[in-house]
Coordinates of C-alpha atoms in Angstrom, one line a residue:
X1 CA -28.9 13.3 -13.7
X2 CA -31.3 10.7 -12.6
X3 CA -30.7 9.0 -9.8
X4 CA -30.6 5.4 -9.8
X5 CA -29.8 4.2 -6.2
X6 CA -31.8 6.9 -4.4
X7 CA -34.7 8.1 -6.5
X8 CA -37.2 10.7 -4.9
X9 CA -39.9 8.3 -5.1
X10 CA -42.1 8.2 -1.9
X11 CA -42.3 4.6 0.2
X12 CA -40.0 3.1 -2.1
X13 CA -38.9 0.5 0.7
X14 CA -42.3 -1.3 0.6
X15 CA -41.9 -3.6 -1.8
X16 CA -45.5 -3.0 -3.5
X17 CA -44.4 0.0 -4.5
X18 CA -40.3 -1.3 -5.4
X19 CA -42.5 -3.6 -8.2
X20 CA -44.6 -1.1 -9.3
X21 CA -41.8 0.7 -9.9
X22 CA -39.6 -2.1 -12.1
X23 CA -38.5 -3.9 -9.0
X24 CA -36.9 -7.5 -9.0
X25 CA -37.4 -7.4 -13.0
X26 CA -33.7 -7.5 -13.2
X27 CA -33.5 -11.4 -11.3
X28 CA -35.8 -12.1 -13.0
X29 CA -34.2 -11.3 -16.4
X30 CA -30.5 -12.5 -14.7
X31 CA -32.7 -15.9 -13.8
X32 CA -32.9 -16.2 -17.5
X33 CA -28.9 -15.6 -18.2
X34 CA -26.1 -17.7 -17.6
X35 CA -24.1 -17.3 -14.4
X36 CA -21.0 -16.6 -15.9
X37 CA -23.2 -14.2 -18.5
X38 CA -24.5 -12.0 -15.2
X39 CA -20.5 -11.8 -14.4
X40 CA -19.7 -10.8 -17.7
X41 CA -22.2 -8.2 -17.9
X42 CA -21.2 -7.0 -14.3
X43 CA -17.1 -6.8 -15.6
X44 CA -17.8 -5.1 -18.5
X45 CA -19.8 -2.1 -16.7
X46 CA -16.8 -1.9 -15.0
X47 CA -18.5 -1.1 -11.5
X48 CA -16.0 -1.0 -8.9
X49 CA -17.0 -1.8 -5.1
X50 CA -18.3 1.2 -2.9
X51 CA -16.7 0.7 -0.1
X52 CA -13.0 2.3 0.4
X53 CA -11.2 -0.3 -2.3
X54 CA -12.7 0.5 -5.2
X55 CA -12.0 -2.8 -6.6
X56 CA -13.9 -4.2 -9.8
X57 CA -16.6 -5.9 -8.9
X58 CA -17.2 -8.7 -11.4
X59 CA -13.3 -9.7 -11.9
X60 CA -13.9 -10.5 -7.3
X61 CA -17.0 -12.0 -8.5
X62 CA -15.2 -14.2 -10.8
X63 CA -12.5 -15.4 -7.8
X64 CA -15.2 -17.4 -6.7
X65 CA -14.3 -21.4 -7.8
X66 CA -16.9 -22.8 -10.1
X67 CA -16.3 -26.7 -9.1
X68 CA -16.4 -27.0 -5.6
X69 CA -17.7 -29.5 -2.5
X70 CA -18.2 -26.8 -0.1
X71 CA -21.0 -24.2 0.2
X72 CA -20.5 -20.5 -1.2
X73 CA -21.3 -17.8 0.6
X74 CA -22.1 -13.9 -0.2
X75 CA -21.5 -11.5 3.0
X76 CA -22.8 -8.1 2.6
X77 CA -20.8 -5.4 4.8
X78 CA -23.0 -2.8 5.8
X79 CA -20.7 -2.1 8.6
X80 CA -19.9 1.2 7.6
X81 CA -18.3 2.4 11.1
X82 CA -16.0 4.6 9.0
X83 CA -16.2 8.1 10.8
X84 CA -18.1 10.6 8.1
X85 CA -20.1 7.8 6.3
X86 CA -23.8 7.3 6.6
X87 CA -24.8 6.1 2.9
X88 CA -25.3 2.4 3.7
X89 CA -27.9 3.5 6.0
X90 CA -29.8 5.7 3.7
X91 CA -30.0 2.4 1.4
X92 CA -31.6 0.2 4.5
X93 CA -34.2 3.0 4.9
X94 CA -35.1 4.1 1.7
X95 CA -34.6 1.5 -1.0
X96 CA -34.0 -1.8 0.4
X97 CA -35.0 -4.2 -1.8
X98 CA -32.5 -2.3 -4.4
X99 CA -30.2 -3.8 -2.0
X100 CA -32.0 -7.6 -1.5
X101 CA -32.3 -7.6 -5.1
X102 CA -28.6 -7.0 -6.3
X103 CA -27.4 -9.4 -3.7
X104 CA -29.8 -12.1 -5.1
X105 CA -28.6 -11.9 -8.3
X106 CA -24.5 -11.9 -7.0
X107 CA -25.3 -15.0 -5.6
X108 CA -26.9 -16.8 -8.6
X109 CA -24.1 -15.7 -10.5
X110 CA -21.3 -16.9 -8.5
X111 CA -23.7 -20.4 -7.2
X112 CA -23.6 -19.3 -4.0
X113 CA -26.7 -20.6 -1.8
X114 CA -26.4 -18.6 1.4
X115 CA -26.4 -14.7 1.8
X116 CA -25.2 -13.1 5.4
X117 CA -25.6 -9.2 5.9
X118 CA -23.9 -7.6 8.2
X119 CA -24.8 -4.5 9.9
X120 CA -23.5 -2.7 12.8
X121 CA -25.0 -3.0 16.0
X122 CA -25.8 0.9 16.6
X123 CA -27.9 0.8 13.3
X124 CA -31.2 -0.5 15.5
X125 CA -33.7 1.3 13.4
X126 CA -32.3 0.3 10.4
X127 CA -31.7 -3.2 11.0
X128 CA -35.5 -3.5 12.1
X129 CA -36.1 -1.7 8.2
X130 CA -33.5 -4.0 6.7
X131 CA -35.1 -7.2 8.1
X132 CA -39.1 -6.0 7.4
X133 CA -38.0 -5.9 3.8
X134 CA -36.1 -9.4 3.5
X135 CA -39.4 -10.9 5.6
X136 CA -41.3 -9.5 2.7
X137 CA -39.1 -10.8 -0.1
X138 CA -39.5 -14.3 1.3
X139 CA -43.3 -13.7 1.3
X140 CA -43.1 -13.0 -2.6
X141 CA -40.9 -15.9 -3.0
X142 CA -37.7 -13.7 -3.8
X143 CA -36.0 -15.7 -1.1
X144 CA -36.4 -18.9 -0.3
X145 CA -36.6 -22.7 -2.1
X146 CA -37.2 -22.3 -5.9
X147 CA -37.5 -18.9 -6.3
X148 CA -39.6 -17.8 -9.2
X149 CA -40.4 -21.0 -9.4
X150 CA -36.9 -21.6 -11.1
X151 CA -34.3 -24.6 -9.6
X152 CA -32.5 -21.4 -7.7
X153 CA -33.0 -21.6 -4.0
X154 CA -31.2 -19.0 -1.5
X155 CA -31.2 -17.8 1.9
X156 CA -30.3 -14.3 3.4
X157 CA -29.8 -13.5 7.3
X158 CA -29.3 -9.9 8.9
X159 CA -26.4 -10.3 11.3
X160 CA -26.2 -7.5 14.3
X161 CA -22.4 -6.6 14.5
X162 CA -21.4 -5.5 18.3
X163 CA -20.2 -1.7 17.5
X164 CA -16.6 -2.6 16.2
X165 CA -14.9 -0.7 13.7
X166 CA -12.4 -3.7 13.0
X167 CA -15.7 -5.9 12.1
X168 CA -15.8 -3.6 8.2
X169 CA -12.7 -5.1 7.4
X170 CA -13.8 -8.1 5.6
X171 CA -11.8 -11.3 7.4
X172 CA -12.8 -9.9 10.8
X173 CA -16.0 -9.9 9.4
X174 CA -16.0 -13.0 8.9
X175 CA -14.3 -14.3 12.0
X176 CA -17.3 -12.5 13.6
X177 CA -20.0 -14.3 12.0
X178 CA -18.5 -17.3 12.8
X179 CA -18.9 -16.3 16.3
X180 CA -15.2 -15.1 17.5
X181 CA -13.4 -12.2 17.9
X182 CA -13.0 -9.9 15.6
X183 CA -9.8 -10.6 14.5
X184 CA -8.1 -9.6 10.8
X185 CA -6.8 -12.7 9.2
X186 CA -3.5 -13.0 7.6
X187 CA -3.8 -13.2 3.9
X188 CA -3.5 -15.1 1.8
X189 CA -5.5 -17.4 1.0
X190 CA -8.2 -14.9 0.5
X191 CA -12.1 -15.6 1.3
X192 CA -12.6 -16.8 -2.4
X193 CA -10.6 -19.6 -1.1
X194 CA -11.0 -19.8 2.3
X195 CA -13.6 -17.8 4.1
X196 CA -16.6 -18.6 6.2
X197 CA -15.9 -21.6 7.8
X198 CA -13.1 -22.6 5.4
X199 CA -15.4 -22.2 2.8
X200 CA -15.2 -19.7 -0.7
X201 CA -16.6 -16.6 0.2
X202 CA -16.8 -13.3 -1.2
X203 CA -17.5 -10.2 0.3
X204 CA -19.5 -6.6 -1.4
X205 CA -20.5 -3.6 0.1
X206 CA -23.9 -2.7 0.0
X207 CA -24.0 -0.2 -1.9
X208 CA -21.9 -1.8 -4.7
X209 CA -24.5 -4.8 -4.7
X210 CA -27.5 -2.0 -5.3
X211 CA -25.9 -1.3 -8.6
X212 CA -26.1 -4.5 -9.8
X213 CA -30.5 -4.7 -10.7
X214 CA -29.3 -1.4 -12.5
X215 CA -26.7 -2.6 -14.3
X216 CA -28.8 -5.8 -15.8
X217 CA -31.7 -3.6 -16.3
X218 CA -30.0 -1.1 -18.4
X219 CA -26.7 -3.3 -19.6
X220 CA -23.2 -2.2 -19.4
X221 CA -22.7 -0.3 -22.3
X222 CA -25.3 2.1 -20.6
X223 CA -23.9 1.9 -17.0
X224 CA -20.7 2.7 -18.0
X225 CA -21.1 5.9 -19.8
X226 CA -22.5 7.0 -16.9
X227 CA -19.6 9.5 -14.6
X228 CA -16.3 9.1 -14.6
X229 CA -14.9 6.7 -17.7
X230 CA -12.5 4.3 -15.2
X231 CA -14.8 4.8 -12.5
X232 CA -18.7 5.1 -13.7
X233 CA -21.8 4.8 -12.1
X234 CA -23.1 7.4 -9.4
X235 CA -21.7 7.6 -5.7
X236 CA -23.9 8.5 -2.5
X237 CA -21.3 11.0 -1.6
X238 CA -22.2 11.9 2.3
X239 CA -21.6 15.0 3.0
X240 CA -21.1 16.9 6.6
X241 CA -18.6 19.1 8.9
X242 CA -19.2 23.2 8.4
X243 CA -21.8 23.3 4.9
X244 CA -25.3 24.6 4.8
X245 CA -27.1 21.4 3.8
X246 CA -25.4 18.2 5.1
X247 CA -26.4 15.0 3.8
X248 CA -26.8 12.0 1.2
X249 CA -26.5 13.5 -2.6
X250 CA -26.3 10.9 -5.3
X251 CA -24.6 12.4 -8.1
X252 CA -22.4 10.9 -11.0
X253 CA -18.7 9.7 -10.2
X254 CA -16.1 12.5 -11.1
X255 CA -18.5 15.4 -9.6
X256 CA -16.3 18.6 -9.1
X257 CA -15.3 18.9 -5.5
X258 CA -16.6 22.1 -5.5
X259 CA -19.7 21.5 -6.9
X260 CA -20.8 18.9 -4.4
X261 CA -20.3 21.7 -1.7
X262 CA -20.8 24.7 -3.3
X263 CA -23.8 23.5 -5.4
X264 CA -25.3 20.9 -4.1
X265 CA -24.5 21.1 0.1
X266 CA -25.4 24.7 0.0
X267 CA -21.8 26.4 0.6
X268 CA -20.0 26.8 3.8
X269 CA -21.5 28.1 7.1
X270 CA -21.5 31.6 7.1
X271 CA -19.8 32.2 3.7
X272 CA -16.6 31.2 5.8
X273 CA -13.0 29.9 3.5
X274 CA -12.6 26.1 4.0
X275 CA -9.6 25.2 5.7
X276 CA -9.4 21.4 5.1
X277 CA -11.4 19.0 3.4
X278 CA -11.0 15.0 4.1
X279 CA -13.3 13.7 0.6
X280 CA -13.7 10.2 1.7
X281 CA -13.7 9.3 5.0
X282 CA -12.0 9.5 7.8
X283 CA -9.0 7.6 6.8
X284 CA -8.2 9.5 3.6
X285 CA -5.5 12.5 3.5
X286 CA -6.6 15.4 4.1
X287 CA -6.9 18.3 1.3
X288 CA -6.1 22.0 1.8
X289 CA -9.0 24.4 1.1
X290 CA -6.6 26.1 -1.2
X291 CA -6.1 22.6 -2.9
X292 CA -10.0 21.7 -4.0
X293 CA -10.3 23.8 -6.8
X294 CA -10.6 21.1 -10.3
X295 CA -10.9 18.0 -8.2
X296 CA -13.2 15.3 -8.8
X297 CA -14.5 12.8 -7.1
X298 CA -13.8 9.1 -8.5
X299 CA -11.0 7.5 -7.7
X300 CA -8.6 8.3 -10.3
X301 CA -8.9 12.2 -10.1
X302 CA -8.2 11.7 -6.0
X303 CA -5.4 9.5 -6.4
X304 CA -4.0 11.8 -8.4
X305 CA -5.1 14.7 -5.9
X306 CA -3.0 12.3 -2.8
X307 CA -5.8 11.5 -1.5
X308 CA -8.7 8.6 -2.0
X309 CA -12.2 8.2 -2.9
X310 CA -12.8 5.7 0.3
X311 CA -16.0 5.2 1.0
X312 CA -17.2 8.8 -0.4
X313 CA -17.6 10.5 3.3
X314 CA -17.2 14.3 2.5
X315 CA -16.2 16.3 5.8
X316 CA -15.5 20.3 5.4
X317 CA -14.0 22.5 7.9
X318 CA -14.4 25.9 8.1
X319 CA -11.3 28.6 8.3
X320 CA -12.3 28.9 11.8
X321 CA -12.2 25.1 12.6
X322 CA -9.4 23.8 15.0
X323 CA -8.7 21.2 12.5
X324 CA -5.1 19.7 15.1
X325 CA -8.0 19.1 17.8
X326 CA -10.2 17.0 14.7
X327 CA -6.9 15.2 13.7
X328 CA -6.7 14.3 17.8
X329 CA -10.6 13.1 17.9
X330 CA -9.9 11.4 15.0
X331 CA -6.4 9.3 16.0
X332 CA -8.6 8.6 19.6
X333 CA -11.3 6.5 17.5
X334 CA -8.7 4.5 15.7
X335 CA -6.6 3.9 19.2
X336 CA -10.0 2.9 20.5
X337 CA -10.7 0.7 17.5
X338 CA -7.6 -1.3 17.1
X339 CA -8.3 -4.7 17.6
X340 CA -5.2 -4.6 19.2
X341 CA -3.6 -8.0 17.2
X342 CA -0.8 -6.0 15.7
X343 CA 1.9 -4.3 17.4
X344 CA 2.7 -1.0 15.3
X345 CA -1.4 -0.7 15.5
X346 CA -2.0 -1.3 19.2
X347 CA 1.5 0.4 20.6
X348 CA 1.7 3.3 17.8
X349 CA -2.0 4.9 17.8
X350 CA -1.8 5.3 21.4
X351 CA 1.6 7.0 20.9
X352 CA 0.1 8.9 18.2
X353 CA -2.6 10.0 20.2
X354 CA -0.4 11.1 23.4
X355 CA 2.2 13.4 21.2
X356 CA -0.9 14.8 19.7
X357 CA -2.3 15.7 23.0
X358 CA 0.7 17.0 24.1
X359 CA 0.4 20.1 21.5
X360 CA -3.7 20.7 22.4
X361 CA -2.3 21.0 26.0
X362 CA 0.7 23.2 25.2
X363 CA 3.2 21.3 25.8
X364 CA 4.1 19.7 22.1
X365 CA 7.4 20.5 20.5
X366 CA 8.8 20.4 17.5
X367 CA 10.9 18.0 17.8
X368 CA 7.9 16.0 18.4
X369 CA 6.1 16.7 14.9
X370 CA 8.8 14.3 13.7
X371 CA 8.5 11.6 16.3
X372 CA 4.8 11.9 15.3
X373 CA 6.0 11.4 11.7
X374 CA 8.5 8.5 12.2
X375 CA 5.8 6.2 14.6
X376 CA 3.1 6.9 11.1
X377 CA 5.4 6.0 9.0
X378 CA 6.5 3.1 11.5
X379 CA 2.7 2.1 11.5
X380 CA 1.6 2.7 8.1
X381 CA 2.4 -1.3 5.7
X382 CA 3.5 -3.3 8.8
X383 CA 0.0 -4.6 10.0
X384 CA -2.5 -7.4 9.0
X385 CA -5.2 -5.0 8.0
X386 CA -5.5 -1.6 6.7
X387 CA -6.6 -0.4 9.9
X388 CA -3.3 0.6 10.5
X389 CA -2.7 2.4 7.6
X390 CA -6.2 3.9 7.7
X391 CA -4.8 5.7 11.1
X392 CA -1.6 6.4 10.0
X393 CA -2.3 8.5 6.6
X394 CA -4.5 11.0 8.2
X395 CA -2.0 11.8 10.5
X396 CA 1.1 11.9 7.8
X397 CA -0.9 14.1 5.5
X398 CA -1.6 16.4 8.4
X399 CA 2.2 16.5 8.9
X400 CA 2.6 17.4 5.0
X401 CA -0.2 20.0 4.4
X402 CA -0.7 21.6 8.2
X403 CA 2.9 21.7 10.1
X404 CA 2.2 25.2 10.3
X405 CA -0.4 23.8 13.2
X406 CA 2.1 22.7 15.0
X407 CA 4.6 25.7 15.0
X408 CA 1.7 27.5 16.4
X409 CA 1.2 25.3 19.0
X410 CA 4.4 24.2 20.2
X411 CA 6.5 25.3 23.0
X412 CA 8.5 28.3 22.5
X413 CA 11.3 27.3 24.7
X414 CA 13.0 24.3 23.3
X415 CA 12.8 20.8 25.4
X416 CA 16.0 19.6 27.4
X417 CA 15.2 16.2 27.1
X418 CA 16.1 14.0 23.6
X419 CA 12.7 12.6 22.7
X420 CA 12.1 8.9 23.5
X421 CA 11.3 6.3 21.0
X422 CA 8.1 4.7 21.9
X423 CA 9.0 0.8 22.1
X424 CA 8.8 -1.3 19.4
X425 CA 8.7 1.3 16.6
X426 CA 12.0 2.3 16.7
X427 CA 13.6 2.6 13.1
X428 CA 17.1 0.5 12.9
X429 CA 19.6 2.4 11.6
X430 CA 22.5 0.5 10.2

């Protein structure tokens, strides 16, 4: 399958060689459309965004209001602080202008005059790549006043995040831009209507914007025969946890789960079983070993699976892996991560966290296995974002597939003491 996002083809992020190679053909041919002809042609290839929601991408484009007195803006997320996902950065490093490119042409097509891409603060390296290849676009008048020499004129800024999680979620995104905290904003209205300062806004994921040169290049019908029929394209599917060769493998959408490890990341360490798989990041439910056999990866065949394609982050764990100690770690990020606006988010992660603790230190019970149950569930729709949630299901799918974890690890001796509600979260009974 050829690869369209990442191809194996040496300095690719110079932007001599991204023309030689085809590069910024596609704005120019989109320069030559319609707007609402680029949307069209982005709707009907059905690409859906790359970063957890899967939602189509040219029915958001369309969201954006065609009469308006205010500016428009395009933000790019390239956040991606979700544990298990590096593909965003393999993008910055190795074909950026895919990237500039794709987000040039969103903006034409939704009239929006002011791009703002947001990275995370950790990526240093790749924010200095990032921002070496938009100083070059502006030298070849890709960016700028009149590019092309066409009546279009648009500006893109690289904006350093601080390191926080929250900041991927797209209205805390926002509110950071604008200089605040990073708070999640109460929806609606929704940043088609009211986003950057008040004004229409919509938000892509990098890697959902790099499709779009492709997809005006080669034209719907072709991009969406591409994969899996509701969900076409190819993914960066990152890889990592116990397998022979971690890493970024861009394959089609609707790839066999066992193929990406077995085939492509080399098998499991050792030739060990695989305990537990978590296919899209760290906030997805978590797969058996026993389970994997005849799944795919796109978003229908994962759904269907009780789990989610998310953002494509692929961790295995071996049969030797204390996988209640990796549920722990993970429930400490999201404590640590919570913005903190939100009761059930703030209160219940740290209560997840402390029950979970008590069973690495020996002194869980069972009786606790359905406290830890009732604060998820407690947590899980009853916050602004999906932060919340995103903390909650690992831990409830846990609970489902692995509460044989916990009868090895709790107390024999049953406790005297009723267990506590934690406050706030306790379930009314009427």
């Amino acid at each position: 399958m050829e690869k369209l996002i990442l191809p194996d083809i040496p300095h690719l992020r110079h932007i001599d060689v991204y023309e030689m190679r085809g590069g910024y053909q596609a704005l120019k041919k989109a320069l030559g459309m319609k707007p609402d002809d680029v949307i069209e042609e982005v709707k009907k290839s059905n690409l859906r965004g790359r970063g957890g929601a899967c939602f189509p991408t040219g029915l958001k484009w369309s969201f954006m209001p065609k009469q308006t007195t205010k500016p428009k803006y395009l933000c790019a997320n390239g956040d991606e602080s979700e544990p298990g996902t590096f593909k965003d950065r393999a993008i910055f490093e190795f074909n950026p202008h895919l990237f500039i490119e794709g987000a040039i042409i969103a903006a034409y097509a939704m009239g929006v005059k002011t791009i703002y891409t947001y990275v995370r603060g950790e990526y240093a390296k790749w924010i200095t790549l990032l921002q070496k290849a938009v100083d070059d676009a502006y030298a070849k008048n890709y960016l700028g006043e009149n590019i092309l020499g066409s009546s279009f004129s648009i500006e893109l800024y690289s904006h350093k995040g601080a390191g926080a999680y929250i900041c991927g979620e797209e209205s805390a995104l926002m509110n950071s831009l604008e200089g605040d905290r990073g708070y999640p904003r109460v929806k609606p209205p929704f940043p088609a209507q009211n986003g950057l300062w008040g004004c229409p806004t919509t938000i892509n994921n990098i890697e959902t914007l790099a499709n779009v040169p492709i997809i005006i290049n080669k034209g719907w019908e072709w991009y969406s025969q591409i994969g899996a029929p509701k969900h076409p394209g190819t993914l960066l599917y990152g890889i990592s946890g116990h397998v022979n060769k971690p890493g970024i493998y861009e394959l089609p959408t609707g790839v066999l789960l066992t193929d990406l490890i077995y085939k492509y990341a080399g098998g499991v360490l050792g030739n060990k079983k695989i305990k537990a798989v978590i296919p899209g990041g760290s906030s997805t439910m978590w797969l058996r070993g026993d389970e994997i056999d005849g799944v795919k990866m796109d978003a229908e065949s994962l759904k269907a699976a009780g789990t989610a394609i998310g953002t494509g982050g692929v961790i295995v764990m071996d049969e030797d892996t204390d996988i209640l100690k990796i549920l722990t770690r993970i429930t400490h990020f999201y404590h640590h991560e919570s913005c903190g606006q939100c009761t059930p988010c703030r209160e219940g992660c740290g209560w997840m966290e402390k029950i979970l603790n008590r069973f690495l230190e020996g002194e869980g019970t069972m009786e606790d296995v359905d406290l830890l149950l009732d604060v998820a569930n407690n947590i899980e729709g009853n916050t602004i974002c999906a932060l919340g949630d995103a903390a909650a299901w690992p831990v409830q799918s846990f609970i489902k597939k692995f509460r044989d974890e916990f009868e090895r690890r709790a107390k024999k001796t049953p406790s005297m003491k009723k267990p506590v509600k934690p406050p706030h979260l306790v379930t009314l009974e009427v």
